[in-house]
Amino acid sequence: MGKYLISGGTPLEGEIKVSGAKNAALPIITAGLMANSPSKLLDIPMLRDVTNLCTIISKMGGKVQCSGNQVMIDPAGLTEPEADHELARKLRASYYILGVLLAKQGYARTSLPGGCNIGNRPIDLHLKGFKALGAEIRLDHGIVEVKANKLQGERIYLDYPSVGATINIILAACMAEGQTIIENAAREPEIVDLANYLTVMGAQIKGVGTDLIKIEGVKALKGAEHRIIPDRIEAGTYMVAAALTRGEVFVRNVLAEHVKPLIAKLHEMGLEIREDIAGVYIKNSKGKLKAVDIKTLPYPGFPTDLQSQMMVLLTQADGTSLVIETVWENRFMHVDELNRMGADIKIDGHSALIKPSHLTGAEVTVTDLRAGAALILAGLVALGKTNISEIYHIERGYENIDQKLAGIGAMISKSNDQ
Ligand code: UD1
């Protein structure tokens, strides 16, 4: 299982490199199965979610070869239409198998997906999309089955711009007959990355990155080479770490465009930020930062996946800040642990009021991926030692975070104790 041990108080200095985006890698690896020849994927982050997905695909007959951050995926031997239930439950993104196999062979079965316990995580919008394209859906004891003799393009309005539903509908529609239009689609950069890969494979997709996506179905897709975009959430986590520890850091391999809402807030707080073609430079020379309010929203609004990290930074600001979470209903689980470290945060429904405080090291437990990142950040600024357990949540989404932070001066180590 393992623990992170952190001694707080050291300013972070130097350069830190961001890995490829987990939330782009997962649908892209799965989409590799739609082709009729192998694909070569570069900058894949080697994370627990990725290795679990690769195991699911191997068990279904697909060939996956990982070497460093490169993944070769050969769909030729894919025979099994059912994803391993135990593994599928471990990661939310296993639902992309439904869209991919529905498109490729008209049938798929998997258990309802897992992932972080950050709220009610229904897949009704995914299923609504599949149904509109002509699929039959069966839900039975936590197992989803989708079936179609033929998929037919349709106009689909999403009640909410869900990232997963937008991706799954794009996947299913790629080889459907005729045109599919997705209205109120999600606009996240990971969707654009997937569409870029599918386009090189031969798919016809227009409008990604806007809320109106048009897909013209094609007969077949071929394998392609594709490099995954940098992980904007990992990058944002390191930017917050630099600000928090009064450090000076160059975060390499981030597209500044993708972290605009965070940059805007950090500017407002008084940080010095420079955008560069290769990354983002961030310096906290002011010490005390201004309090700001944050409301999480679908892209290009402030990302919910950076809410917990930002909350740690706000504990060190001068004044009271308000954080409103609108995407997930159960995303304040880090607050109890932060308060155990001396934070002064009060929750009222979907809002949290954060007052300035001095954090002190404590024994804390990770409840979900981004909450875990927040606890690491809190440990970096806290007085004394912080001991973080249940770190497997963090390893689902951050590649070598301990080693990367140690590389810019953080006093962090990993122990394999329970
Ligand atoms: C993805 C990200 C996750 C991020 C989230 C929002 C991956 C693997 N995960 O999750 O890190 O926090 O986007 O940026 O890419 N909803 C429904 N019905 C549905 C689908 C979603 O009501 O069928 C609701 C959810 O309950 C939630 C909201 O829509 O309240 C956002 O969910 P969605 O955008 O689908 O997030 P994910 O794709 O699961």
Coordinates of C-alpha atoms and ligand atoms in Angstrom, one line a residue:
M1 CA 0.0 0.0 0.0
G2 CA 2.6 2.5 1.0
K3 CA 2.7 6.0 2.7
Y4 CA 4.2 9.4 1.8
L5 CA 6.2 11.0 4.6
I6 CA 6.7 14.8 4.1
S7 CA 8.6 17.4 6.1
G8 CA 7.1 20.7 5.3
G9 CA 8.5 24.2 5.0
T10 CA 11.0 24.0 2.1
P11 CA 10.4 26.4 -0.9
L12 CA 10.3 24.4 -4.2
E13 CA 12.8 25.5 -6.7
G14 CA 13.8 24.3 -10.2
E15 CA 12.1 22.6 -13.1
I16 CA 9.5 19.8 -12.9
K17 CA 8.2 17.9 -16.0
V18 CA 4.5 17.0 -16.5
S19 CA 3.5 13.6 -17.9
G20 CA 0.9 12.9 -20.5
A21 CA -2.7 13.4 -19.6
K22 CA -4.4 10.4 -17.8
N23 CA -7.9 11.5 -18.9
A24 CA -6.8 11.6 -22.6
A25 CA -4.7 8.5 -22.5
L26 CA -7.5 6.3 -21.2
P27 CA -10.1 6.9 -24.0
I28 CA -7.3 7.0 -26.6
I29 CA -5.8 3.6 -25.6
T30 CA -9.4 2.2 -25.7
A31 CA -10.1 3.8 -29.1
G32 CA -7.0 2.0 -30.5
L33 CA -9.2 -1.1 -30.4
M34 CA -11.5 0.4 -33.1
A35 CA -8.8 0.3 -35.8
N36 CA -8.0 -2.6 -38.1
S37 CA -4.3 -2.2 -37.6
P38 CA -1.9 -1.4 -34.7
S39 CA -1.4 2.1 -33.1
K40 CA 1.6 3.6 -31.4
L41 CA 0.8 5.9 -28.5
L42 CA 3.4 8.2 -27.0
D43 CA 3.7 10.0 -23.7
I44 CA 1.3 7.6 -22.0
P45 CA 1.6 8.1 -18.2
M46 CA 2.3 4.8 -16.5
L47 CA -0.3 5.0 -13.8
R48 CA -2.4 2.4 -12.1
D49 CA -5.6 3.4 -14.1
V50 CA -3.6 2.9 -17.3
T51 CA -2.1 -0.5 -16.4
N52 CA -5.5 -1.7 -15.2
L53 CA -7.0 -0.7 -18.5
C54 CA -4.3 -2.4 -20.4
T55 CA -4.9 -5.6 -18.4
I56 CA -8.6 -5.4 -19.2
I57 CA -7.8 -5.1 -22.9
S58 CA -5.3 -8.0 -22.9
K59 CA -7.9 -10.2 -21.2
M60 CA -10.2 -9.4 -24.1
G61 CA -7.7 -10.6 -26.6
G62 CA -6.2 -7.2 -27.6
K63 CA -2.4 -7.0 -27.6
V64 CA -0.9 -4.2 -25.5
Q65 CA 2.8 -3.7 -25.3
C66 CA 4.2 -1.0 -22.9
S67 CA 7.7 0.2 -23.0
G68 CA 8.6 3.3 -21.0
N69 CA 5.8 5.8 -21.9
Q70 CA 5.0 4.2 -25.2
V71 CA 2.1 1.8 -25.7
M72 CA 1.6 -0.3 -28.8
I73 CA -1.9 -1.5 -29.2
D74 CA -2.9 -4.2 -31.7
P75 CA -6.6 -4.9 -31.9
A76 CA -6.2 -8.0 -34.2
G77 CA -6.9 -10.7 -31.5
L78 CA -9.8 -8.9 -29.8
T79 CA -12.5 -11.6 -29.4
E80 CA -14.0 -11.2 -25.9
P81 CA -16.8 -8.6 -25.8
E82 CA -16.9 -8.5 -22.0
A83 CA -14.5 -6.5 -19.8
D84 CA -13.2 -8.1 -16.6
H85 CA -15.8 -7.0 -14.0
E86 CA -13.4 -6.7 -11.1
L87 CA -10.9 -4.5 -12.9
A88 CA -13.6 -2.5 -14.7
R89 CA -15.1 -1.5 -11.3
K90 CA -11.7 0.0 -10.4
L91 CA -11.6 2.7 -13.0
R92 CA -14.3 5.1 -14.2
A93 CA -12.9 5.2 -17.7
S94 CA -13.6 1.5 -18.3
Y95 CA -17.0 2.7 -19.7
Y96 CA -15.2 3.7 -22.9
I97 CA -15.1 0.0 -23.8
L98 CA -18.9 0.2 -24.3
G99 CA -18.6 3.0 -26.9
V100 CA -15.7 1.3 -28.7
L101 CA -17.0 -2.2 -28.9
L102 CA -20.5 -1.1 -29.7
A103 CA -19.0 0.8 -32.8
K104 CA -16.7 -2.1 -33.7
Q105 CA -18.7 -5.2 -33.2
G106 CA -22.2 -4.1 -32.1
Y107 CA -22.0 -5.7 -28.6
A108 CA -20.3 -5.0 -25.2
R109 CA -20.7 -5.9 -21.6
T110 CA -19.1 -4.6 -18.5
S111 CA -19.8 -3.9 -14.9
L112 CA -20.8 -0.3 -14.0
P113 CA -17.6 1.6 -13.7
G114 CA -15.8 2.7 -10.5
G115 CA -13.2 5.4 -10.0
C116 CA -13.1 8.1 -7.2
N117 CA -16.0 8.2 -4.8
I118 CA -16.6 11.9 -5.3
G119 CA -20.3 11.8 -6.0
N120 CA -23.1 10.0 -7.6
R121 CA -21.5 9.0 -10.9
P122 CA -24.3 7.9 -13.2
I123 CA -23.8 7.0 -16.9
D124 CA -27.4 7.8 -18.0
L125 CA -26.2 10.4 -20.5
H126 CA -23.8 7.8 -22.1
L127 CA -26.7 5.3 -22.4
K128 CA -29.1 8.0 -23.7
G129 CA -26.5 8.6 -26.5
F130 CA -26.1 5.0 -27.3
K131 CA -29.9 4.5 -27.4
A132 CA -30.3 7.5 -29.7
L133 CA -27.9 5.8 -32.1
G134 CA -30.0 2.7 -32.1
A135 CA -28.5 0.5 -29.4
E136 CA -30.5 -1.6 -26.9
I137 CA -29.4 -1.3 -23.3
R138 CA -29.7 -3.8 -20.5
L139 CA -28.8 -3.0 -16.9
D140 CA -28.8 -6.0 -14.6
H141 CA -27.2 -6.3 -11.1
G142 CA -24.5 -3.7 -11.8
I143 CA -23.7 -5.1 -15.3
V144 CA -24.3 -3.0 -18.4
E145 CA -24.9 -4.6 -21.8
V146 CA -25.2 -2.6 -25.1
K147 CA -26.2 -4.2 -28.3
A148 CA -27.0 -3.0 -31.9
N149 CA -27.2 -4.6 -35.3
K150 CA -26.5 -1.2 -36.8
L151 CA -25.8 2.2 -35.4
Q152 CA -27.5 5.1 -37.2
G153 CA -26.3 8.8 -36.8
E154 CA -28.7 11.0 -34.7
R155 CA -28.9 14.5 -33.2
I156 CA -28.2 14.1 -29.4
Y157 CA -28.6 16.9 -26.8
L158 CA -26.7 16.3 -23.6
D159 CA -28.6 17.7 -20.5
Y160 CA -25.1 18.4 -19.0
P161 CA -21.8 18.7 -20.9
S162 CA -20.5 15.4 -19.5
V163 CA -16.9 14.6 -20.5
G164 CA -17.4 10.8 -20.5
A165 CA -20.7 10.9 -22.3
T166 CA -19.3 13.2 -25.0
I167 CA -16.4 10.9 -25.5
N168 CA -18.4 7.7 -25.5
I169 CA -20.9 9.1 -28.1
I170 CA -18.0 10.3 -30.3
L171 CA -16.6 6.8 -30.1
A172 CA -19.9 5.0 -30.9
A173 CA -20.7 7.5 -33.7
C174 CA -17.4 7.2 -35.6
M175 CA -18.5 4.2 -37.5
A176 CA -22.2 4.7 -37.4
E177 CA -24.2 5.2 -40.6
G178 CA -24.6 8.9 -41.5
Q179 CA -24.2 12.0 -39.3
T180 CA -24.3 12.4 -35.6
I181 CA -24.6 15.8 -33.9
I182 CA -23.9 16.3 -30.2
E183 CA -25.4 19.4 -28.8
N184 CA -24.2 20.9 -25.4
A185 CA -21.1 18.7 -25.8
A186 CA -18.2 19.0 -23.3
R187 CA -15.2 21.0 -24.5
E188 CA -12.3 19.6 -22.4
P189 CA -8.9 19.4 -24.1
E190 CA -8.8 15.7 -23.6
I191 CA -11.8 15.4 -25.9
V192 CA -10.0 17.4 -28.5
D193 CA -6.9 15.1 -28.1
L194 CA -9.0 12.0 -28.6
A195 CA -10.7 13.5 -31.7
N196 CA -7.3 14.4 -33.2
Y197 CA -6.2 10.8 -32.8
L198 CA -9.5 9.5 -34.3
T199 CA -9.1 11.9 -37.2
V200 CA -5.6 10.5 -38.1
M201 CA -7.2 7.1 -37.9
G202 CA -9.7 8.2 -40.6
A203 CA -12.7 9.4 -38.6
Q204 CA -14.5 12.5 -39.7
I205 CA -15.2 14.8 -36.7
K206 CA -15.8 18.5 -36.7
G207 CA -16.4 21.1 -33.9
V208 CA -14.5 19.4 -31.0
G209 CA -13.6 22.1 -28.5
T210 CA -17.0 23.7 -29.0
D211 CA -20.4 22.6 -27.7
L212 CA -21.5 21.4 -31.1
I213 CA -19.8 18.3 -32.5
K214 CA -20.6 16.7 -35.9
I215 CA -19.4 13.2 -36.7
E216 CA -19.8 11.7 -40.2
G217 CA -19.6 7.9 -39.8
V218 CA -16.9 6.0 -41.8
K219 CA -16.7 2.3 -42.7
A220 CA -13.3 1.6 -41.0
L221 CA -10.5 3.1 -39.0
K222 CA -6.8 2.4 -39.3
G223 CA -4.1 2.4 -36.6
A224 CA -2.1 5.6 -36.1
E225 CA 0.7 7.2 -34.2
H226 CA -0.3 9.8 -31.6
R227 CA 1.3 11.7 -28.8
I228 CA -0.9 12.4 -25.7
I229 CA -1.3 16.0 -24.6
P230 CA 0.3 17.1 -21.2
D231 CA -1.8 16.6 -18.1
R232 CA -3.2 20.0 -17.2
I233 CA -4.3 18.8 -13.7
E234 CA -0.9 17.5 -12.8
A235 CA 0.6 20.7 -14.1
G236 CA -1.8 22.8 -12.1
T237 CA -1.0 20.8 -9.0
Y238 CA 2.7 21.7 -9.3
M239 CA 1.9 25.3 -10.0
V240 CA -0.1 25.4 -6.8
A241 CA 2.8 23.7 -5.0
A242 CA 5.3 26.4 -6.1
A243 CA 2.9 29.2 -5.0
L244 CA 2.2 27.5 -1.7
T245 CA 5.9 27.0 -0.7
R246 CA 6.9 30.5 -1.8
G247 CA 9.0 28.9 -4.4
E248 CA 10.1 29.5 -8.0
V249 CA 9.4 26.7 -10.4
F250 CA 9.3 26.2 -14.2
V251 CA 6.6 23.6 -14.9
R252 CA 7.7 22.0 -18.2
N253 CA 5.4 20.4 -20.7
V254 CA 2.1 22.2 -20.0
L255 CA 0.0 24.0 -22.6
A256 CA -0.7 27.4 -20.9
E257 CA -3.9 27.6 -22.8
H258 CA -5.2 24.5 -20.9
V259 CA -4.5 26.0 -17.5
K260 CA -5.9 29.5 -18.2
P261 CA -8.5 29.5 -15.4
L262 CA -5.9 28.6 -12.9
I263 CA -3.4 31.1 -14.2
A264 CA -6.1 33.8 -13.9
K265 CA -6.8 32.9 -10.2
L266 CA -3.1 32.8 -9.4
H267 CA -2.6 36.2 -11.0
E268 CA -5.5 37.5 -8.9
M269 CA -3.8 36.2 -5.8
G270 CA -0.6 38.1 -6.6
L271 CA 1.7 35.5 -8.1
E272 CA 4.2 36.1 -10.8
I273 CA 3.5 33.9 -13.8
R274 CA 5.1 33.7 -17.2
E275 CA 3.8 31.6 -20.0
D276 CA 6.4 30.0 -22.3
I277 CA 6.0 27.7 -25.3
A278 CA 7.6 24.9 -23.3
G279 CA 5.7 25.5 -20.1
V280 CA 4.8 27.9 -17.3
Y281 CA 7.1 29.7 -14.9
I282 CA 5.7 30.6 -11.5
K283 CA 7.2 32.6 -8.6
N284 CA 5.8 33.6 -5.3
S285 CA 7.9 36.5 -4.2
K286 CA 5.1 38.3 -2.3
G287 CA 4.7 35.8 0.5
K288 CA 1.2 36.7 1.6
L289 CA -1.4 36.1 -1.1
K290 CA -4.8 37.7 -1.7
A291 CA -7.9 35.6 -0.9
V292 CA -10.0 34.8 -4.0
D293 CA -13.3 33.0 -4.7
I294 CA -13.6 30.0 -7.0
K295 CA -16.5 28.2 -8.6
T296 CA -15.8 24.9 -10.4
L297 CA -17.4 24.5 -13.9
P298 CA -17.0 22.5 -17.0
Y299 CA -14.1 23.6 -19.3
P300 CA -13.1 26.3 -19.9
G301 CA -14.3 27.2 -16.4
F302 CA -12.2 26.4 -13.3
P303 CA -11.6 22.6 -13.2
T304 CA -13.1 20.6 -10.4
D305 CA -10.0 18.4 -10.5
L306 CA -8.0 21.4 -9.1
Q307 CA -10.5 22.5 -6.5
S308 CA -8.9 20.6 -3.5
Q309 CA -5.4 21.7 -4.4
M310 CA -6.5 25.3 -4.7
M311 CA -8.2 25.1 -1.4
V312 CA -4.9 24.3 0.3
L313 CA -3.4 27.4 -1.2
L314 CA -6.4 29.5 0.0
T315 CA -5.7 28.5 3.6
Q316 CA -2.4 30.5 3.2
A317 CA -4.1 33.6 1.7
D318 CA -4.8 36.9 3.5
G319 CA -8.6 36.9 4.0
T320 CA -11.5 34.6 3.6
S321 CA -12.2 32.7 0.4
L322 CA -15.2 31.0 -0.9
V323 CA -15.1 27.8 -3.0
I324 CA -18.2 26.6 -4.8
E325 CA -18.2 23.1 -6.2
T326 CA -20.8 22.7 -9.0
V327 CA -19.6 19.6 -10.8
W328 CA -19.5 16.8 -8.1
E329 CA -21.7 16.8 -5.1
N330 CA -19.3 14.9 -2.8
R331 CA -16.0 16.6 -3.4
F332 CA -15.1 18.1 -0.1
M333 CA -13.8 14.9 1.5
H334 CA -10.3 16.5 1.9
V335 CA -11.7 19.1 4.2
D336 CA -11.9 17.0 7.3
E337 CA -8.3 15.9 6.8
L338 CA -7.1 19.5 6.1
N339 CA -8.9 20.7 9.3
R340 CA -7.1 18.0 11.2
M341 CA -3.9 19.7 10.0
G342 CA -5.1 23.0 11.4
A343 CA -7.0 24.5 8.5
D344 CA -10.1 26.6 9.2
I345 CA -12.6 25.4 6.5
K346 CA -16.4 25.3 6.9
I347 CA -18.6 23.5 4.5
D348 CA -22.2 24.5 3.8
G349 CA -23.7 22.3 1.0
H350 CA -21.8 22.9 -2.2
S351 CA -19.8 25.8 -0.7
A352 CA -16.7 25.9 1.5
L353 CA -15.5 29.0 3.4
I354 CA -11.8 29.1 3.9
K355 CA -10.1 31.3 6.6
P356 CA -6.3 31.8 6.9
S357 CA -4.5 29.3 9.1
H358 CA -1.2 27.7 9.9
L359 CA -1.0 24.1 8.9
T360 CA 0.8 21.6 11.0
G361 CA 1.9 18.0 10.1
A362 CA -0.5 15.2 11.0
E363 CA -1.3 11.6 10.1
V364 CA -3.9 11.9 7.3
T365 CA -5.7 9.5 5.0
V366 CA -6.4 9.9 1.3
T367 CA -10.1 9.5 0.3
D368 CA -9.8 10.1 -3.5
L369 CA -7.2 11.0 -6.1
R370 CA -7.3 14.8 -6.1
A371 CA -8.0 14.9 -2.3
G372 CA -4.7 13.0 -2.0
A373 CA -2.9 15.6 -4.1
A374 CA -4.2 18.3 -1.8
L375 CA -2.9 16.4 1.3
I376 CA 0.6 16.3 -0.3
L377 CA 0.4 20.0 -0.9
A378 CA -0.7 20.6 2.7
G379 CA 2.2 18.5 3.9
L380 CA 4.7 20.6 1.8
V381 CA 3.7 23.8 3.6
A382 CA 2.8 22.4 7.1
L383 CA 5.1 22.8 10.1
G384 CA 6.6 19.4 11.0
K385 CA 5.9 16.0 9.6
T386 CA 2.9 14.7 7.6
N387 CA 2.2 11.0 7.2
I388 CA -0.2 10.2 4.3
S389 CA -1.7 6.8 4.0
E390 CA -4.0 5.1 1.3
I391 CA -1.7 6.6 -1.4
Y392 CA -2.9 4.2 -4.0
H393 CA -5.6 6.7 -4.8
I394 CA -2.8 9.2 -5.7
E395 CA -0.9 6.7 -7.8
R396 CA -4.0 6.2 -10.0
G397 CA -3.4 9.7 -11.4
Y398 CA 0.1 11.1 -10.7
E399 CA 3.2 9.5 -12.2
N400 CA 6.1 9.4 -9.7
I401 CA 4.8 12.5 -7.9
D402 CA 7.1 11.9 -4.9
Q403 CA 10.2 11.7 -7.1
K404 CA 9.2 14.6 -9.2
L405 CA 8.6 16.9 -6.2
A406 CA 11.8 15.7 -4.5
G407 CA 13.6 16.8 -7.6
I408 CA 12.6 20.4 -6.9
G409 CA 13.5 20.3 -3.3
A410 CA 10.5 18.8 -1.5
M411 CA 11.3 16.7 1.6
I412 CA 9.1 13.7 0.6
S413 CA 9.7 10.0 0.6
K414 CA 7.7 6.9 0.2
S415 CA 7.6 4.1 2.6
N416 CA 6.1 0.7 1.9
D417 CA 4.7 0.4 5.5
Q418 CA 1.0 -0.3 5.9
Ligands
UD1_1 C1 -14.2 13.3 -16.1 C2 -12.8 13.2 -15.4 C3 -12.8 13.6 -14.0 C4 -13.4 15.1 -13.9 C5 -14.7 15.2 -14.7 C6 -15.2 16.6 -14.7 C7 -12.0 11.2 -16.6 C8 -11.6 9.7 -16.6 N1 -12.5 11.7 -15.5 O1 -15.0 12.5 -15.4 O2 -11.5 13.6 -13.5 O3 -13.6 15.4 -12.6 O4 -14.6 14.7 -16.0 O5 -14.3 17.4 -15.3 O6 -11.9 11.8 -17.7 N2 -23.2 13.0 -15.1 C9 -24.5 12.6 -15.2 N3 -24.8 11.6 -16.1 C10 -23.9 11.0 -16.9 C11 -22.5 11.5 -16.8 C12 -22.2 12.5 -15.9 O7 -25.4 13.1 -14.5 O8 -24.2 10.1 -17.6 C13 -22.9 14.1 -14.1 C14 -21.9 13.6 -13.0 O9 -22.7 13.0 -12.0 C15 -21.2 14.8 -12.6 C16 -21.1 15.6 -13.9 O10 -22.1 15.1 -14.8 O11 -22.0 15.5 -11.7 C17 -19.8 15.6 -14.6 O12 -19.5 14.3 -15.0 P1 -18.6 14.0 -16.3 O13 -18.2 15.2 -17.0 O14 -19.2 12.9 -17.0 O15 -17.3 13.4 -15.6 P2 -16.5 12.1 -16.0 O16 -16.4 12.0 -17.5 O17 -17.0 11.0 -15.2

